[in-house]
Short mmCIF file of C-alpha atoms (C1' of nucleotides) in Angstrom, two decimals:
data_model
loop_
_atom_site.label_atom_id
_atom_site.label_comp_id
_atom_site.label_asym_id
_atom_site.label_seq_id
_atom_site.Cartn_x
_atom_site.Cartn_y
_atom_site.Cartn_z
CA MET A 1 0.00 0.00 0.00
CA GLY A 2 1.49 3.24 -1.09
CA ARG A 3 1.63 6.53 0.58
CA ALA A 4 -1.54 8.54 0.78
CA PRO A 5 -1.68 11.37 -1.74
CA CYS A 6 -1.03 14.84 -0.45
CA CYS A 7 -4.34 16.06 -1.79
CA ASP A 8 -7.58 14.85 -3.25
CA LYS A 9 -6.56 14.45 -6.83
CA ALA A 10 -10.12 14.19 -8.00
CA ASN A 11 -10.88 17.70 -6.85
CA VAL A 12 -7.78 19.55 -7.89
CA LYS A 13 -7.08 21.15 -11.20
CA ARG A 14 -4.06 20.00 -13.09
CA GLY A 15 -2.18 21.21 -16.10
CA PRO A 16 -1.07 24.67 -17.09
CA TRP A 17 -1.80 27.58 -14.84
CA SER A 18 -4.06 30.34 -16.01
CA PRO A 19 -3.14 34.00 -15.58
CA GLU A 20 -5.93 34.32 -13.04
CA GLU A 21 -4.54 31.53 -10.94
CA ASP A 22 -1.08 33.01 -11.15
CA SER A 23 -2.41 36.37 -10.10
CA LYS A 24 -4.26 34.93 -7.13
CA LEU A 25 -1.29 33.00 -5.91
CA LYS A 26 1.21 35.77 -6.41
CA SER A 27 -0.83 38.50 -4.77
CA TYR A 28 -1.64 36.32 -1.80
CA ILE A 29 1.96 35.31 -1.20
CA ASP A 30 3.18 38.84 -1.72
CA GLU A 31 0.89 39.96 1.06
CA ASN A 32 0.87 37.02 3.41
CA GLY A 33 3.62 34.62 2.56
CA THR A 34 2.84 30.96 2.48
CA GLY A 35 2.14 30.77 6.16
CA GLY A 36 4.52 27.87 6.26
CA ASN A 37 1.96 25.50 4.91
CA TRP A 38 1.71 24.94 1.22
CA ILE A 39 -0.86 22.25 1.57
CA ALA A 40 -3.34 24.56 3.23
CA LEU A 41 -2.56 27.53 1.02
CA PRO A 42 -4.73 26.78 -2.02
CA GLN A 43 -7.81 26.47 0.14
CA LYS A 44 -7.13 29.86 1.67
CA ILE A 45 -6.87 31.44 -1.75
CA GLY A 46 -9.68 29.51 -3.27
CA LEU A 47 -7.51 27.74 -5.78
CA LYS A 48 -8.38 24.25 -6.81
CA ARG A 49 -4.77 23.26 -6.93
CA CYS A 50 -2.59 20.88 -5.03
CA GLY A 51 -0.38 22.60 -2.48
CA LYS A 52 2.67 21.10 -4.06
CA SER A 53 1.59 22.47 -7.38
CA CYS A 54 1.26 25.93 -5.87
CA ARG A 55 4.68 25.67 -4.36
CA LEU A 56 6.22 24.63 -7.64
CA ARG A 57 4.45 27.35 -9.54
CA TRP A 58 5.67 29.96 -7.12
CA LEU A 59 9.22 28.75 -6.97
CA ASN A 60 9.69 28.22 -10.67
CA TYR A 61 7.76 31.11 -12.14
CA LEU A 62 6.10 33.57 -9.86
CA ARG A 63 8.68 34.48 -7.29
CA PRO A 64 10.70 37.60 -8.01
CA ASN A 65 13.94 37.74 -9.95
CA ILE A 66 13.44 34.52 -11.81
CA LYS A 67 15.41 34.26 -15.03
CA HIS A 68 14.36 32.06 -17.88
CA GLY A 69 16.52 30.98 -20.78
CA GLY A 70 19.52 32.86 -22.04
CA PHE A 71 22.13 30.91 -20.16
CA SER A 72 25.52 32.53 -20.43
CA GLU A 73 28.81 30.81 -21.08
CA GLU A 74 29.78 31.44 -17.51
CA GLU A 75 26.62 29.81 -16.29
CA ASP A 76 27.29 26.90 -18.62
CA ASN A 77 30.71 26.50 -17.09
CA ILE A 78 29.39 26.62 -13.59
CA ILE A 79 26.72 24.08 -14.36
CA CYS A 80 29.26 21.79 -15.99
CA ASN A 81 31.69 22.21 -13.19
CA LEU A 82 29.16 21.44 -10.52
CA TYR A 83 27.68 18.59 -12.47
CA ILE A 84 31.12 17.06 -12.66
CA SER A 85 31.60 17.45 -8.97
CA ILE A 86 28.24 16.61 -7.51
CA GLY A 87 26.19 15.13 -10.29
CA SER A 88 22.55 15.87 -10.82
CA ARG A 89 21.99 17.76 -7.61
CA TRP A 90 19.99 20.38 -9.37
CA SER A 91 18.89 22.22 -6.30
CA ILE A 92 22.48 22.62 -5.21
CA ILE A 93 23.52 23.78 -8.64
CA ALA A 94 20.59 26.16 -8.79
CA ALA A 95 21.58 27.60 -5.44
CA GLN A 96 24.80 28.79 -7.04
CA LEU A 97 23.07 30.49 -9.93
CA PRO A 98 20.96 33.37 -8.70
CA GLY A 99 17.63 33.60 -10.47
CA ARG A 100 17.81 30.10 -11.84
CA THR A 101 15.61 27.29 -10.68
CA ASP A 102 16.54 23.68 -10.36
CA ASN A 103 13.87 22.79 -12.85
CA ASP A 104 15.20 25.25 -15.36
CA ILE A 105 18.75 24.03 -15.01
CA LYS A 106 17.67 20.45 -15.18
CA ASN A 107 15.75 21.07 -18.37
CA TYR A 108 18.57 23.09 -19.81
CA TRP A 109 21.07 20.37 -19.07
CA ASN A 110 18.94 17.57 -20.43
CA THR A 111 17.83 19.30 -23.57
CA ARG A 112 20.71 21.52 -24.59
CA LEU A 113 23.88 21.59 -22.58
CA LYS A 114 24.47 17.87 -22.60
CA LYS A 115 24.04 17.74 -26.34
CA LYS A 116 26.18 20.78 -26.80
CA LEU A 117 29.00 19.18 -24.88
CA LEU A 118 28.64 15.86 -26.61
CA GLY A 119 28.84 17.67 -29.88
CA LYS A 120 32.14 19.18 -28.82
CA GLN A 121 33.34 15.81 -27.70
CA ARG A 122 32.66 14.28 -31.06
CA LYS A 123 34.80 16.93 -32.71
CA GLU A 124 37.63 16.41 -30.25
CA HIS A 125 37.47 12.67 -30.55
CA GLN A 126 37.55 12.93 -34.29
CA SER A 127 40.48 15.29 -34.24
CA ARG A 128 42.39 13.07 -31.86
CA ARG A 129 42.02 10.06 -34.07
CA VAL A 130 43.35 11.95 -37.03
CA ASN A 131 46.29 13.16 -34.98
CA ALA A 132 47.11 9.67 -33.84
CA HIS A 133 46.97 8.43 -37.38
CA LEU A 134 49.26 11.18 -38.59
CA LYS A 135 51.67 10.46 -35.81
CA GLN A 136 51.91 6.84 -36.81
CA GLU A 137 52.45 7.78 -40.41
CA MET A 138 55.21 10.20 -39.52
CA MET A 139 56.86 7.72 -37.25
CA LYS A 140 56.89 5.19 -40.03
CA LYS A 141 58.51 7.66 -42.35
CA ALA A 142 61.03 8.90 -39.85
CA GLY A 143 62.02 5.51 -38.69
CA ASN A 144 62.07 4.17 -35.19
CA ASP A 145 65.55 5.40 -34.37
CA VAL A 146 64.72 9.01 -34.95
CA HIS A 147 63.48 10.97 -31.97
CA PHE A 148 61.74 14.25 -32.24
CA MET A 149 63.46 15.37 -29.14
CA MET A 150 66.84 14.35 -27.94
CA ASN A 151 66.74 13.07 -24.43
CA THR A 152 70.30 12.95 -23.31
CA THR A 153 71.44 15.30 -20.63
CA ALA A 154 74.34 16.41 -22.76
CA ASP A 155 71.95 17.62 -25.36
CA ASN A 156 69.91 19.62 -23.00
CA ASN A 157 72.11 22.62 -22.84
CA ASN A 158 72.37 22.82 -26.55
CA LYS A 159 68.72 22.90 -27.26
CA THR A 160 67.16 25.91 -28.76
CA ASN A 161 64.84 27.22 -26.18
CA GLY A 162 61.22 27.87 -26.74
CA THR A 163 61.12 26.94 -30.34
CA THR A 164 58.73 24.13 -29.78
CA HIS A 165 56.79 25.31 -26.81
CA GLN A 166 54.83 28.23 -27.94
CA ASN A 167 51.51 26.65 -28.46
CA HIS A 168 49.48 23.78 -27.31
CA PRO A 169 51.74 20.78 -27.20
CA GLN A 170 49.46 18.76 -29.38
CA ASN A 171 50.25 21.17 -32.12
CA LEU A 172 53.97 21.18 -31.62
CA TYR A 173 54.88 18.42 -33.92
CA PHE A 174 51.71 17.54 -35.66
CA PRO A 175 49.74 20.25 -37.30
CA GLN A 176 46.07 20.12 -36.56
CA PRO A 177 44.46 18.72 -39.66
CA ALA A 178 40.99 19.44 -40.77
CA PRO A 179 38.78 16.68 -39.48
CA THR A 180 37.76 14.33 -42.19
CA ALA A 181 37.02 11.04 -40.56
CA ALA A 182 33.54 10.24 -39.50
CA PRO A 183 33.08 10.75 -35.78
CA GLN A 184 33.12 7.56 -33.80
CA LEU A 185 32.02 7.56 -30.25
CA ASP A 186 33.15 4.80 -28.03
CA SER A 187 30.09 2.68 -27.87
CA ALA A 188 31.21 1.26 -24.57
CA LEU A 189 30.81 4.59 -22.96
CA ASN A 190 27.50 5.63 -21.67
CA ASP A 191 26.24 9.14 -21.85
CA HIS A 192 27.47 10.21 -18.46
CA THR A 193 30.89 8.75 -18.97
CA SER A 194 31.25 10.42 -22.31
CA ILE A 195 30.44 13.74 -20.82
CA ARG A 196 32.89 13.22 -18.01
CA LYS A 197 35.65 12.28 -20.38
CA LEU A 198 34.85 15.28 -22.42
CA LEU A 199 34.84 17.56 -19.45
CA ILE A 200 38.22 16.27 -18.39
CA LYS A 201 39.53 17.40 -21.73
CA LEU A 202 37.82 20.72 -21.21
CA GLY A 203 39.82 21.15 -18.07
CA GLY A 204 37.56 19.70 -15.43
CA ARG A 205 38.55 17.26 -12.77
CA PHE A 206 36.44 14.57 -11.22
CA SER A 207 36.29 14.13 -7.55
CA ASP A 208 35.44 10.49 -7.89
CA ILE A 209 38.65 9.77 -9.63
CA GLN A 210 38.30 6.16 -8.67
CA ASP A 211 35.46 5.77 -11.10
CA HIS A 212 37.45 7.35 -13.83
CA HIS A 213 40.42 5.14 -13.35
CA LEU A 214 38.40 2.07 -12.75
CA GLN A 215 37.09 2.52 -16.22
CA GLN A 216 40.66 2.30 -17.36
CA GLY A 217 41.22 -0.90 -15.49
CA LEU A 218 42.98 0.42 -12.46
CA ASP A 219 42.70 -1.21 -9.12
CA ASN A 220 40.54 0.80 -6.81
CA ASN A 221 42.69 -0.10 -3.86
CA LYS A 222 45.64 1.59 -5.42
CA LEU A 223 43.80 4.85 -5.61
CA LYS A 224 42.80 5.27 -2.03
CA ASN A 225 45.53 7.68 -1.24
CA ILE A 226 44.77 10.08 -4.00
CA SER A 227 43.51 13.41 -2.93
CA PHE A 228 42.66 16.47 -4.89
CA TYR A 229 42.73 19.81 -3.25
CA THR A 230 40.86 22.89 -4.14
CA PRO A 231 43.02 25.93 -4.50
CA THR A 232 42.39 28.53 -1.89
CA GLN A 233 44.52 31.41 -2.93
CA ASP A 234 44.66 34.06 -5.60
CA ILE A 235 40.96 34.07 -6.03
CA PRO A 236 39.93 36.64 -8.56
CA SER A 237 37.85 39.11 -6.70
CA THR A 238 35.66 40.06 -9.57
CA GLN A 239 34.73 36.62 -10.68
CA GLN A 240 31.70 35.06 -9.20
CA VAL A 241 32.78 31.63 -8.41
CA TYR A 242 31.93 29.00 -5.89
CA GLY A 243 33.42 25.97 -4.37
CA GLY A 244 34.88 24.20 -1.47
CA HIS A 245 37.45 21.88 -0.21
CA ASP A 246 37.38 18.86 1.98
CA PRO A 247 40.59 16.90 1.94
CA HIS A 248 38.80 13.87 3.30
CA ASN A 249 35.99 14.01 0.85
CA PRO A 250 37.33 15.85 -2.12
CA SER A 251 34.67 17.17 -4.29
CA MET A 252 35.07 20.58 -5.72
CA ASP A 253 37.73 20.19 -8.28
CA TRP A 254 38.81 22.70 -10.76
CA PHE A 255 37.49 23.77 -14.00
CA SER A 256 39.93 25.50 -16.18
CA SER A 257 38.10 27.49 -18.73
CA SER A 258 40.99 27.85 -21.08
CA MET A 259 44.61 27.03 -21.53
CA ASN A 260 47.41 29.40 -21.03
CA TYR A 261 50.86 28.01 -21.19
CA SER A 262 52.97 29.93 -18.80
CA THR A 263 56.52 29.81 -17.92
CA ILE A 264 57.95 27.45 -15.46
CA ASN A 265 61.22 28.98 -14.55
CA THR A 266 63.73 26.25 -14.76
CA ASN A 267 67.35 25.79 -14.26
CA ASN A 268 69.44 22.81 -13.62
CA ASN A 269 69.89 23.52 -9.98
CA SER A 270 66.37 23.96 -8.80
CA SER A 271 64.12 21.27 -7.59
CA CYS A 272 60.98 20.46 -9.38
CA ALA A 273 58.90 21.30 -6.35
CA ASP A 274 60.09 24.84 -6.57
CA GLU A 275 59.27 25.19 -10.18
CA LEU A 276 56.00 23.42 -10.59
CA LEU A 277 53.57 25.90 -9.24
CA LEU A 278 51.32 24.53 -6.62
CA ASN A 279 47.63 24.40 -7.24
CA ASN A 280 48.09 24.30 -10.92
CA SER A 281 47.48 21.68 -13.46
CA TYR A 282 49.85 20.82 -16.23
CA ASP A 283 49.67 19.04 -19.46
CA ILE A 284 51.92 16.07 -19.67
CA VAL A 285 53.20 15.48 -23.13
CA ASP A 286 55.37 12.64 -24.07
CA ASP A 287 58.47 12.98 -26.14
CA ASP A 288 56.48 12.52 -29.30
CA GLY A 289 54.48 15.57 -28.51
CA MET A 290 51.38 13.62 -27.70
CA ASN A 291 49.34 14.98 -24.89
CA MET A 292 49.07 12.23 -22.37
CA HIS A 293 46.96 13.89 -19.76
CA ASP A 294 47.05 16.43 -17.03
CA MET A 295 49.11 16.58 -13.92
CA LEU A 296 47.83 18.17 -10.82
CA VAL A 297 50.07 19.63 -8.18
CA SER A 298 48.31 20.03 -4.90
CA ASP A 299 48.65 22.90 -2.54
CA ASP A 300 50.91 21.06 -0.17
CA GLY A 301 53.06 19.53 -2.82
CA LEU A 302 51.75 16.13 -1.98
CA ASN A 303 49.41 13.81 -3.73
CA SER A 304 50.13 14.94 -7.17
CA CYS A 305 49.08 12.57 -9.79
CA PHE A 306 49.33 11.80 -13.43
CA PRO A 307 46.03 10.45 -14.55
CA ILE A 308 47.09 9.27 -17.92
CA ASP A 309 44.46 8.89 -20.52
CA HIS A 310 45.50 5.81 -22.38
CA GLU A 311 43.11 6.58 -25.11
CA HIS A 312 45.60 9.15 -26.25
CA LEU A 313 48.59 6.89 -26.15
CA GLY A 314 50.05 4.83 -28.81
CA ASP A 315 50.97 1.22 -28.21
CA ASP A 316 54.53 2.19 -27.52
CA ASP A 317 53.53 4.58 -24.79
CA HIS A 318 52.13 2.18 -22.26
CA SER A 319 55.28 2.16 -20.26
CA MET A 320 54.79 5.76 -19.33
CA PRO A 321 53.56 6.48 -15.85
CA ALA A 322 49.90 5.87 -15.63
CA LEU A 323 49.42 7.14 -12.17
CA CYS A 324 51.63 8.61 -9.55
CA ARG A 325 50.40 8.87 -6.05
CA ASN A 326 51.64 10.47 -2.90
CA THR A 327 54.16 12.31 -4.89
CA LYS A 328 56.04 15.14 -3.38
CA MET A 329 57.35 17.22 -6.16
CA GLU A 330 60.84 17.61 -4.96
CA SER A 331 64.18 15.97 -5.04
CA SER A 332 64.46 12.26 -4.96
CA SER A 333 60.80 11.58 -4.65
CA VAL A 334 59.57 8.22 -5.65
CA ILE A 335 56.53 7.90 -7.75
CA ASP A 336 54.56 4.74 -7.80
CA HIS A 337 54.13 3.64 -11.29
CA TYR A 338 51.22 1.71 -12.59
CA ASP A 339 50.84 0.28 -15.96
CA GLN A 340 47.68 0.41 -17.96
CA ALA A 341 46.24 -2.63 -16.29
CA GLY A 342 46.69 -1.02 -12.94
CA SER A 343 49.48 -3.26 -11.81
CA SER A 344 52.14 -1.64 -9.75
CA SER A 345 55.31 -2.00 -11.66
CA THR A 346 58.37 0.13 -11.51
CA GLU A 347 58.92 3.21 -9.47
CA LEU A 348 60.08 6.39 -10.97
CA LEU A 349 62.65 8.46 -9.24
CA TYR A 350 61.54 11.98 -9.63
CA GLY A 351 63.84 14.60 -8.33
CA SER A 352 66.38 17.18 -9.09
CA SER A 353 69.25 14.80 -8.77
CA SER A 354 67.97 12.79 -11.64
CA MET A 355 66.12 15.53 -13.31
CA ALA A 356 67.70 17.39 -16.09
CA MET A 357 65.70 20.42 -16.84
CA GLU A 358 65.92 21.88 -20.21
CA ASN A 359 67.99 24.98 -20.08
CA GLU A 360 65.53 27.75 -20.49
CA SER A 361 67.25 31.06 -20.49
CA SER A 362 64.18 33.17 -20.70
CA SER A 363 61.45 33.16 -18.15
CA SER A 364 59.01 34.05 -20.85
CA THR A 365 59.44 30.80 -22.64
CA PRO A 366 56.47 28.63 -22.02
CA GLY A 367 56.95 25.09 -20.96
CA THR A 368 59.79 23.05 -19.76
CA HIS A 369 61.03 19.56 -19.94
CA ILE A 370 61.45 17.32 -17.02
CA ASP A 371 63.57 14.28 -17.23
CA ILE A 372 62.05 11.38 -15.42
CA THR A 373 64.70 8.89 -14.67
CA LYS A 374 63.50 5.40 -14.45
CA PRO A 375 65.80 3.47 -12.15
CA SER A 376 66.75 0.04 -13.24
CA SER A 377 68.45 -2.82 -11.52
CA SER A 378 71.45 -2.37 -13.70
CA GLY A 379 71.70 1.25 -12.75
CA GLY A 380 71.12 2.33 -16.27
CA ASN A 381 69.41 5.54 -17.06
CA GLY A 382 66.08 5.03 -18.66
CA ASN A 383 65.48 8.64 -19.43
CA SER A 384 62.32 9.63 -21.07
CA TRP A 385 61.05 13.09 -21.59
CA VAL A 386 57.81 14.55 -20.61
CA HIS A 387 56.81 18.00 -21.54
CA VAL A 388 55.13 20.05 -18.88
CA ASP A 389 53.05 23.03 -19.75
CA ARG A 390 51.24 25.03 -17.20
CA HIS A 391 47.57 25.62 -17.55
CA MET A 392 46.08 28.91 -16.82
CA ARG A 393 45.24 29.08 -13.18
CA PRO A 394 41.72 27.79 -13.02
CA PHE A 395 39.11 29.97 -11.57
CA MET A 396 38.26 28.92 -8.12
CA TYR A 397 35.37 29.10 -5.82
CA PRO A 398 35.44 31.01 -2.61
CA ASN A 399 33.07 30.06 0.10
CA THR A 400 31.62 33.50 0.39
CA ILE A 401 28.83 33.44 -2.12
CA PRO A 402 25.47 33.96 -0.45
CA THR A 403 23.21 31.03 -0.88
CA VAL A 404 20.12 31.80 -2.83
CA ASN A 405 17.19 30.09 -1.31
CA THR A 406 15.46 28.39 -4.16
CA THR A 407 13.23 26.41 -1.96
CA THR A 408 11.24 29.12 -0.32
CA GLY A 409 11.92 32.07 -2.50
CA PHE A 410 11.28 34.38 0.41
CA GLY A 411 13.87 36.78 1.63
CA SER A 412 16.46 34.61 0.09
CA SER A 413 19.35 36.45 1.62
CA GLN A 414 17.84 36.09 5.08
CA GLN A 415 16.78 32.51 5.19
CA GLN A 416 18.90 29.45 5.53
CA PRO A 417 18.65 26.74 2.92
CA PRO A 418 16.58 23.76 3.98
CA PRO A 419 18.39 21.18 6.06
CA GLN A 420 19.02 18.78 3.24
CA GLN A 421 20.49 21.47 1.11
CA GLN A 422 22.49 22.86 3.98
CA ARG A 423 23.99 19.48 4.58
CA VAL A 424 24.94 19.00 0.97
CA LEU A 425 26.24 22.52 0.67
CA GLN A 426 28.37 21.91 3.70
CA GLU A 427 29.46 18.58 2.33
CA TYR A 428 30.70 20.22 -0.79
CA GLY A 429 32.00 23.28 0.90
CA LEU A 430 29.47 25.53 -0.71
CA ASN A 431 27.95 26.99 2.40
"C1'" DA B 1 -1.91 20.61 -46.58
"C1'" DA B 2 -1.35 16.75 -43.73
"C1'" DC B 3 1.31 13.97 -41.13
"C1'" DC B 4 5.40 12.85 -38.54
"C1'" DT B 5 9.40 13.85 -35.79
"C1'" DT B 6 11.96 16.43 -32.68
"C1'" DG B 7 12.84 19.76 -29.16
"C1'" DC B 8 11.47 22.19 -25.37
"C1'" DC B 9 9.71 22.91 -20.89
"C1'" DA B 10 5.96 23.26 -17.48
"C1'" DA B 11 4.05 20.28 -14.51
"C1'" DC B 12 3.50 16.01 -12.17
"C1'" DC B 13 4.90 11.82 -9.53
"C1'" DG B 14 6.67 9.52 -5.90
"C1'" DC B 15 10.43 8.81 -2.81
"C1'" DC B 16 13.22 10.69 0.87
"C1'" DT B 17 14.09 13.62 4.79
"C1'" DG B 18 13.24 16.23 8.74
"C1'" DC B 19 10.16 18.16 11.97
"C1'" DC B 20 6.60 17.71 15.23
"C1'" DT B 21 3.73 15.39 18.43
"C1'" DT C 1 10.95 6.35 20.01
"C1'" DA C 2 7.70 5.88 16.48
"C1'" DG C 3 4.48 7.54 13.33
"C1'" DG C 4 2.37 11.12 10.61
"C1'" DC C 5 2.82 14.93 7.80
"C1'" DA C 6 4.70 18.52 4.90
"C1'" DG C 7 8.60 20.05 2.44
"C1'" DG C 8 12.15 19.05 -0.77
"C1'" DC C 9 13.95 17.07 -4.74
"C1'" DG C 10 15.17 14.38 -8.96
"C1'" DG C 11 13.16 11.76 -12.56
"C1'" DT C 12 9.62 11.54 -15.80
"C1'" DT C 13 5.65 12.81 -18.51
"C1'" DG C 14 2.68 15.23 -21.58
"C1'" DG C 15 1.47 18.93 -24.41
"C1'" DC C 16 2.72 22.41 -27.49
"C1'" DA C 17 5.44 24.41 -31.23
"C1'" DA C 18 8.59 24.21 -34.87
"C1'" DG C 19 10.67 21.91 -38.48
"C1'" DG C 20 10.90 18.22 -41.85
"C1'" DT C 21 8.94 15.06 -45.26
#
DNA sequence: AACCTTGCCAACCGCCTGCCT
DNA sequence: TAGGCAGGCGGTTGGCAAGGT
């Protein structure tokens, strides 16, 4: 036996609201408020509507300062960012967008934004496949013994600085061709996963990184120590942004709206920890110029990681670090190294003693190279180059944004969000 | 012109949560 | 402490409009 209905459905009107009904409801609430009882309200007004229906009508359409349609790019970004972090918690998302209702955002996401993003993803996917194909073709032509970048320490000082680092690393060696191949989405990916993968490429980060890596075959147990931290400094004062940080329950990750490859001042004597700016993400590009994925450097220098997207790697790239955990970005740190299957294999020594930084004479030269020395039992030097480019500092979310009460609509700046929402806001550091 | 498809979105449904008695 | 009730919320539906055939 189900729950009793909240009202007598036989005696209530359903369907679209008439202007008269709207007028009655609005004028009554303007004068009297709801009286804290939506169920009783329609009887007071003489409306043959369910109390819940009245509440919804008020919240979604009649209350002041409601905006409909015309979502801005910034709002899109915020919605995407929050969706990545907390999923379909529309009321929470709506609370961060003044004038927007959860219903509006939900509809907008389901009908437009999701498709818009998937459309972008198709283009990216298509472009990536063409790039990979071109790379293989070029490698065949060049021969296996030819390297695009020399990786011996002796060569480092002789390199011409900055000549290959000006733009996005994916463009360094392989010009971006016009897409010609038919788009092919990975049929194994469901809608949500596709969006998440796309949003990673757009600069977002998932809090539930376990899910992401599990999809790539990594052992969940190996990921327990990974933490992402939300930056807390250098918040742009003019940008309306939101967010939070809970090191034990990481949630609000970053969303970098664009790339900006900045300088990492490097010299042979400095440690990597000094040079890789904390709270920034970096592209990791292998020595073939292929973008492997992003690296995140946390605010305490710990728990950096290299979530490598194997989809971008060629067959010969699987020996590159798939994931590095508990990494302190300084001298002689050891990075756990997992292969694509998630098995712990070798460790990478990552520190200034084994790190030969490309000699960059000018601080305005974007990018740097970091030599990751792979220790071997024979003591040999298994150098391989990764290219590190700094992303633009992502916009971050201070905890100072007043919560808009979408649930009552009254005196929104005065009232607290309902308990459920308060709890979730607190959980995600949005209160 | 008629029919069909698609997109959009207002409104509803039903479950969950928290408050009150 | 348990049960009832109302609020809150996310998923889903249904109707309308626009576009396509």
